[in-house]
CSV table of C-alpha atoms in Angstrom, one decimal:
chain,number,residue,atom,x,y,z
W,18,MET,CA,71.5,112.8,93.2
W,19,PRO,CA,71.3,109.2,91.8
W,20,ARG,CA,73.7,106.8,93.4
W,21,PHE,CA,75.7,103.8,92.1
W,22,VAL,CA,76.8,101.7,95.1
W,23,SER,CA,79.3,98.9,94.7
W,24,VAL,CA,80.4,96.6,97.5
W,25,GLY,CA,83.4,94.3,97.8
W,26,GLU,CA,87.2,94.1,98.3
W,27,CYS,CA,89.9,96.3,96.8
W,28,MET,CA,93.5,95.0,97.1
W,29,ILE,CA,96.9,96.4,96.7
W,30,GLU,CA,98.3,95.3,93.4
W,31,MET,CA,102.0,94.8,92.8
W,32,SER,CA,102.6,94.4,89.1
W,33,GLY,CA,105.7,94.4,86.9
W,34,GLY,CA,108.5,92.4,88.4
W,35,GLU,CA,111.1,93.2,85.7
W,36,ASP,CA,114.5,93.3,87.4
W,37,GLY,CA,112.7,92.8,90.7
W,38,LEU,CA,110.9,96.1,90.5
W,39,TYR,CA,107.2,96.3,91.1
W,40,ARG,CA,104.6,99.0,90.7
W,41,LEU,CA,102.0,99.5,93.5
W,42,GLY,CA,98.4,100.0,92.4
W,43,TYR,CA,94.9,99.1,93.5
W,44,ALA,CA,92.4,96.7,92.0
W,45,GLY,CA,89.4,94.4,92.9
W,46,ASP,CA,86.5,93.3,90.8
W,47,THR,CA,83.8,95.5,92.3
W,48,LEU,CA,86.1,98.5,92.7
W,49,ASN,CA,87.1,98.1,89.0
W,50,THR,CA,83.4,98.2,88.0
W,51,ALA,CA,82.8,101.2,90.1
W,52,TRP,CA,85.9,102.9,88.5
W,53,TYR,CA,84.5,102.4,85.0
W,54,ALA,CA,80.9,103.3,86.0
W,55,ARG,CA,82.3,106.5,87.4
W,56,ALA,CA,84.0,107.2,84.1
W,57,CYS,CA,80.8,106.6,82.1
W,58,LEU,CA,78.1,108.1,84.3
W,59,GLY,CA,77.3,111.8,84.2
W,60,GLU,CA,78.4,114.2,86.9
W,61,GLU,CA,74.9,114.1,88.4
W,62,TRP,CA,75.6,110.6,89.6
W,63,ASP,CA,77.4,109.7,92.9
W,64,VAL,CA,79.5,106.5,92.8
W,65,ASP,CA,80.2,105.0,96.3
W,66,TYR,CA,82.4,102.1,97.2
W,67,VAL,CA,81.4,100.0,100.3
W,68,THR,CA,84.2,98.0,101.9
W,69,ALA,CA,86.4,97.9,105.0
W,70,LEU,CA,89.9,99.0,105.3
W,71,GLY,CA,92.5,98.9,108.1
W,72,ASP,CA,94.1,101.5,110.3
W,73,ASP,CA,97.5,101.4,108.4
W,74,MET,CA,99.0,103.9,106.0
W,75,TYR,CA,98.2,101.8,102.9
W,76,SER,CA,94.5,101.8,103.8
W,77,GLU,CA,94.7,105.6,104.1
W,78,GLN,CA,96.4,105.9,100.8
W,79,MET,CA,93.9,103.6,99.1
W,80,ALA,CA,90.9,105.7,100.4
W,81,ASP,CA,92.6,108.9,99.3
W,82,PHE,CA,93.0,107.3,95.8
W,83,PHE,CA,89.3,106.5,95.6
W,84,ASP,CA,88.4,110.0,96.8
W,85,GLU,CA,90.7,111.7,94.3
W,86,ASN,CA,89.1,109.8,91.5
W,87,GLY,CA,85.5,110.6,92.3
W,88,ILE,CA,84.6,107.4,94.1
W,89,GLY,CA,82.8,108.1,97.4
W,90,ILE,CA,84.5,106.8,100.6
W,91,GLY,CA,81.8,107.8,103.1
W,92,TYR,CA,80.7,104.2,103.7
W,93,ILE,CA,84.1,102.6,104.1
W,94,GLN,CA,84.5,101.1,107.6
W,95,GLN,CA,87.8,101.0,109.5
W,96,VAL,CA,88.9,97.8,111.2
W,97,GLU,CA,91.6,98.0,113.8
W,98,ASN,CA,94.8,96.0,113.3
W,99,ARG,CA,93.8,95.0,109.8
W,100,ARG,CA,95.1,96.1,106.4
W,101,PRO,CA,94.2,95.6,102.7
W,102,GLY,CA,94.8,92.3,101.0
W,103,LEU,CA,97.7,92.2,98.5
W,104,TYR,CA,98.4,90.3,95.3
W,105,MET,CA,101.4,90.1,93.0
W,106,ILE,CA,101.3,89.5,89.3
W,107,HIS,CA,104.1,87.5,87.5
W,108,GLN,CA,104.5,86.3,84.0
W,109,LYS,CA,105.0,82.6,83.3
W,110,ASP,CA,104.7,80.6,80.1
W,111,GLY,CA,103.4,83.7,78.3
W,112,ASP,CA,100.5,84.2,80.7
W,113,ARG,CA,99.8,86.2,83.9
W,114,HIS,CA,99.7,84.5,87.2
W,115,PHE,CA,98.5,85.9,90.5
W,116,THR,CA,99.7,85.2,94.1
W,117,TYR,CA,97.4,86.5,96.9
W,118,TRP,CA,97.8,87.5,100.6
W,119,ARG,CA,94.4,87.9,102.1
W,120,GLY,CA,94.9,86.7,105.7
W,121,GLN,CA,94.8,90.2,107.3
W,122,SER,CA,92.3,91.7,104.8
W,123,ALA,CA,90.0,94.2,106.5
W,124,ALA,CA,87.4,93.7,103.8
W,125,LYS,CA,86.5,90.3,105.2
W,126,PHE,CA,84.9,92.2,108.1
W,127,MET,CA,82.9,94.7,106.1
W,128,ALA,CA,79.6,93.0,107.1
W,129,GLU,CA,80.2,92.8,110.8
W,130,ASP,CA,78.1,96.0,111.4
W,131,PRO,CA,74.8,95.3,109.7
W,132,GLU,CA,73.3,98.7,110.4
W,133,ALA,CA,76.3,100.4,108.7
W,134,LEU,CA,75.9,98.1,105.8
W,135,TYR,CA,72.2,98.8,105.5
W,136,GLU,CA,72.9,102.6,105.7
W,137,ALA,CA,75.4,102.3,102.9
W,138,PHE,CA,72.8,101.1,100.4
W,139,GLU,CA,70.0,103.4,101.6
W,140,GLY,CA,68.8,105.4,98.6
W,141,ALA,CA,70.9,103.5,96.1
W,142,ASP,CA,69.6,103.5,92.5
W,143,ILE,CA,72.0,100.8,91.4
W,144,ALA,CA,73.4,98.2,93.9
W,145,TYR,CA,76.3,96.1,92.5
W,146,PHE,CA,78.0,93.1,94.0
W,147,SER,CA,79.8,90.0,93.0
W,148,GLY,CA,80.5,86.4,93.9
W,149,ILE,CA,83.9,87.6,95.3
W,150,SER,CA,82.1,90.1,97.5
W,151,LEU,CA,80.4,87.0,99.1
W,152,ALA,CA,83.3,84.6,98.9
W,153,ILE,CA,85.6,86.5,101.2
W,154,LEU,CA,83.0,86.7,104.0
W,155,ALA,CA,82.1,84.2,106.7
W,156,PRO,CA,78.7,82.5,106.1
W,157,ARG,CA,76.7,84.7,108.5
W,158,ALA,CA,78.3,87.8,107.1
W,159,ARG,CA,77.3,86.7,103.6
W,160,GLY,CA,73.7,86.6,104.9
W,161,ARG,CA,74.0,90.1,106.2
W,162,LEU,CA,75.3,91.4,102.9
W,163,MET,CA,72.5,89.7,101.0
W,164,LYS,CA,70.0,91.2,103.4
W,165,ALA,CA,71.5,94.6,102.7
W,166,ILE,CA,71.1,94.0,99.0
W,167,HIS,CA,67.5,92.8,99.5
W,168,LEU,CA,66.7,96.0,101.5
W,169,ALA,CA,68.3,98.1,98.8
W,170,LYS,CA,66.0,96.4,96.2
W,171,GLU,CA,63.0,96.9,98.4
W,172,GLY,CA,64.0,100.6,98.5
W,173,GLY,CA,63.9,100.9,94.7
W,174,ALA,CA,67.5,100.0,93.7
W,175,ARG,CA,68.2,98.0,90.6
W,176,VAL,CA,70.4,95.1,91.7
W,177,ALA,CA,73.3,94.0,89.5
W,178,PHE,CA,75.4,90.9,90.1
W,179,ASP,CA,78.4,89.3,88.5
W,180,PRO,CA,78.8,85.7,89.8
W,181,ASN,CA,82.6,85.9,89.2
W,182,GLU,CA,83.2,82.4,90.4
W,183,ARG,CA,86.6,81.9,92.0
W,184,PRO,CA,86.8,78.3,93.4
W,185,ALA,CA,89.9,79.0,95.4
W,186,LEU,CA,87.9,81.4,97.6
W,187,TRP,CA,85.2,78.9,98.5
W,188,THR,CA,85.2,75.8,100.7
W,189,SER,CA,83.5,73.7,98.0
W,190,PRO,CA,81.9,73.9,94.6
W,191,ALA,CA,78.6,73.0,96.3
W,192,VAL,CA,78.8,76.0,98.7
W,193,MET,CA,79.8,78.3,95.8
W,194,GLY,CA,77.0,77.1,93.6
W,195,SER,CA,74.3,77.4,96.2
W,196,THR,CA,75.5,80.9,97.3
W,197,ILE,CA,75.6,82.1,93.7
W,198,CYS,CA,72.1,80.9,93.2
W,199,ALA,CA,70.8,82.7,96.3
W,200,ALA,CA,72.5,85.9,95.3
W,201,ALA,CA,71.3,85.7,91.7
W,202,ILE,CA,67.7,85.4,92.9
W,203,LEU,CA,68.1,88.9,94.3
W,204,ALA,CA,69.4,90.4,91.1
W,205,ASP,CA,67.6,92.3,88.3
W,206,VAL,CA,70.7,92.2,86.1
W,207,VAL,CA,73.2,89.3,86.0
W,208,LEU,CA,76.6,89.6,84.2
W,209,PRO,CA,78.2,86.1,84.1
W,210,THR,CA,81.1,84.8,82.1
W,211,PHE,CA,80.5,81.8,80.1
W,212,PRO,CA,83.7,79.7,80.9
W,213,ASP,CA,83.1,80.2,84.6
W,214,GLU,CA,79.4,79.2,84.3
W,215,LYS,CA,80.2,76.1,82.2
W,216,ALA,CA,82.8,74.9,84.8
W,217,LEU,CA,80.4,75.4,87.8
W,218,PHE,CA,77.0,74.7,86.4
W,219,GLY,CA,77.7,72.6,83.3
W,220,ASP,CA,76.0,75.0,80.9
W,221,ALA,CA,76.5,74.0,77.2
W,222,SER,CA,76.2,77.5,75.8
W,223,PRO,CA,75.9,81.2,76.6
W,224,GLU,CA,72.2,80.8,75.8
W,225,ALA,CA,71.8,78.1,78.4
W,226,VAL,CA,73.5,80.4,81.0
W,227,ALA,CA,71.1,83.2,80.2
W,228,GLU,CA,68.1,80.9,80.3
W,229,ARG,CA,69.1,79.6,83.8
W,230,TYR,CA,69.5,83.0,85.3
W,231,LEU,CA,66.3,84.3,83.7
W,232,SER,CA,64.5,81.2,85.3
W,233,TRP,CA,65.9,82.3,88.6
W,234,GLY,CA,64.3,85.7,88.3
W,235,ALA,CA,66.7,88.0,86.6
W,236,GLU,CA,65.2,90.6,84.2
W,237,GLU,CA,68.2,90.7,81.9
W,238,VAL,CA,71.4,88.7,81.6
W,239,VAL,CA,74.5,89.5,79.7
W,240,VAL,CA,76.8,86.5,79.2
W,241,LYS,CA,80.4,87.7,78.6
W,242,ASN,CA,82.8,85.4,76.7
W,243,GLY,CA,86.1,87.1,76.4
W,244,ALA,CA,86.9,88.1,72.8
W,245,GLU,CA,83.8,86.3,71.6
W,246,PRO,CA,80.4,88.0,71.2
W,247,ALA,CA,78.3,88.6,74.3
W,248,PHE,CA,74.9,87.0,74.5
W,249,VAL,CA,72.2,89.5,75.8
W,250,ALA,CA,68.9,88.2,76.9
W,251,SER,CA,65.8,89.6,78.6
W,252,ARG,CA,62.3,88.4,79.0
W,253,GLU,CA,61.3,90.3,75.8
W,254,SER,CA,64.3,89.9,73.5
W,255,GLN,CA,67.8,88.5,73.0
W,256,GLY,CA,70.7,88.8,70.7
W,257,TRP,CA,74.5,88.6,70.2
W,258,VAL,CA,76.8,91.7,70.4
W,259,ALA,CA,80.3,91.3,69.0
W,260,PRO,CA,83.4,93.1,70.3
W,261,ARG,CA,84.9,95.9,68.3
W,262,PRO,CA,87.1,94.4,65.6
W,263,GLY,CA,90.8,95.1,65.6
W,264,ALA,CA,91.3,95.7,69.4
W,265,LYS,CA,94.8,94.8,70.5
W,266,SER,CA,95.1,93.1,73.8
W,267,VAL,CA,98.1,94.3,76.0
W,268,ASP,CA,96.6,93.2,79.3
W,269,PRO,CA,93.1,91.7,79.8
W,270,THR,CA,93.0,92.4,83.5
W,271,GLY,CA,89.8,94.1,84.5
W,272,ALA,CA,88.2,93.8,81.0
W,273,GLY,CA,85.1,92.0,82.3
W,274,ASP,CA,84.7,94.5,85.1
W,275,SER,CA,85.0,97.4,82.8
W,276,PHE,CA,82.4,95.8,80.6
W,277,ASN,CA,80.1,95.6,83.6
W,278,GLY,CA,80.6,99.2,84.6
W,279,ALA,CA,80.0,100.6,81.1
W,280,TYR,CA,77.0,98.3,80.6
W,281,LEU,CA,75.3,99.4,83.8
W,282,ALA,CA,76.1,103.1,83.1
W,283,ALA,CA,74.7,102.9,79.6
W,284,ARG,CA,71.5,101.2,80.8
W,285,ALA,CA,71.2,103.9,83.5
W,286,GLU,CA,71.4,106.6,80.9
W,287,GLY,CA,68.6,105.0,78.8
W,288,ALA,CA,70.4,102.6,76.3
W,289,THR,CA,68.7,99.4,75.4
W,290,PRO,CA,70.5,96.2,76.5
W,291,LEU,CA,71.9,95.6,73.1
W,292,GLU,CA,73.1,99.2,72.8
W,293,ALA,CA,74.6,99.0,76.3
W,294,ALA,CA,76.5,95.8,75.4
W,295,ALA,CA,78.0,97.5,72.4
W,296,GLU,CA,79.1,100.4,74.5
W,297,ALA,CA,80.5,98.0,77.0
W,298,HIS,CA,82.6,96.2,74.4
W,299,SER,CA,83.9,99.5,73.1
W,300,LEU,CA,85.2,100.5,76.6
W,301,ALA,CA,86.6,97.0,77.2
W,302,ALA,CA,88.5,97.3,73.9
W,303,ILE,CA,90.3,100.4,75.3
W,304,VAL,CA,91.0,98.8,78.7
W,305,ILE,CA,92.7,95.7,77.3
W,306,GLY,CA,95.0,98.0,75.3
W,307,HIS,CA,96.5,99.3,78.6
W,308,LYS,CA,98.4,97.7,81.4
W,309,GLY,CA,96.6,97.3,84.7
W,310,ALA,CA,93.0,96.9,85.9
W,311,LEU,CA,92.4,100.6,86.2
W,312,VAL,CA,93.0,102.7,83.2
W,313,PRO,CA,93.1,106.4,84.0
W,314,HIS,CA,89.8,108.1,83.2
W,315,GLU,CA,91.4,110.6,80.8
W,316,LYS,CA,92.7,107.7,78.6
W,317,LEU,CA,89.3,106.1,78.1
W,318,ALA,CA,88.4,108.5,75.2
W,319,ASP,CA,91.3,106.9,73.2
């Protein structure tokens, strides 16, 4: 069976906060993308999530949640005396704000066993990772993860990468920029977001973002830009793909991740880059109409 393999960190999400009441859920950029890839890919595909969890009941509940929703847990490592990271969402000045607790996160140790990491990607058809996957790791562990991605590519995997720059997770913009560059060189498909790229690299336009990643070796680049059209570029063609008109935004959390999952699934099923971007926008339009990063699969046909 073909395999979609995503690697990174999933966290416990506490959302709501009205009257001091919060709802427990799960989210994380690469988990979100795996979630939507699972929804869009045919049953012949396996979708596996690679991470590390702790030995606590919340880690167990999180793994059970993945399993119950068709996301493979066979390559999740267990780290003693650790637990998942946690974040809370609160509303302030009409916008969502996030507070994180990552000090005991088991996912920071997911690259400590290189052989287990290499095995997780063996036979992958699509290998997906992000800037956050790298940012949470120690420098040597980042190298081990990138080696695992490199070996997956040598084994025939199509490598997809979302730079997903989050300055708070890095020691400096210079370290973030150099690591993003090294990771992007491994990628066949890069899925950046224009405001993030402009802030880090100074790109003047989505076209400039795409040109830079193509010059670093990517075969195709899709530059997301929120509610604005995405710019899709490959070595053979380029074009703009606008979101579906009239979509109502209730909660934008996970919109870019859902775009990535739908895009990669559509490409795997034979769509052209422009067709895949249109399908990705359509799914993201559904996702922003629901609260939370993970919209139940049965609601994605709305």
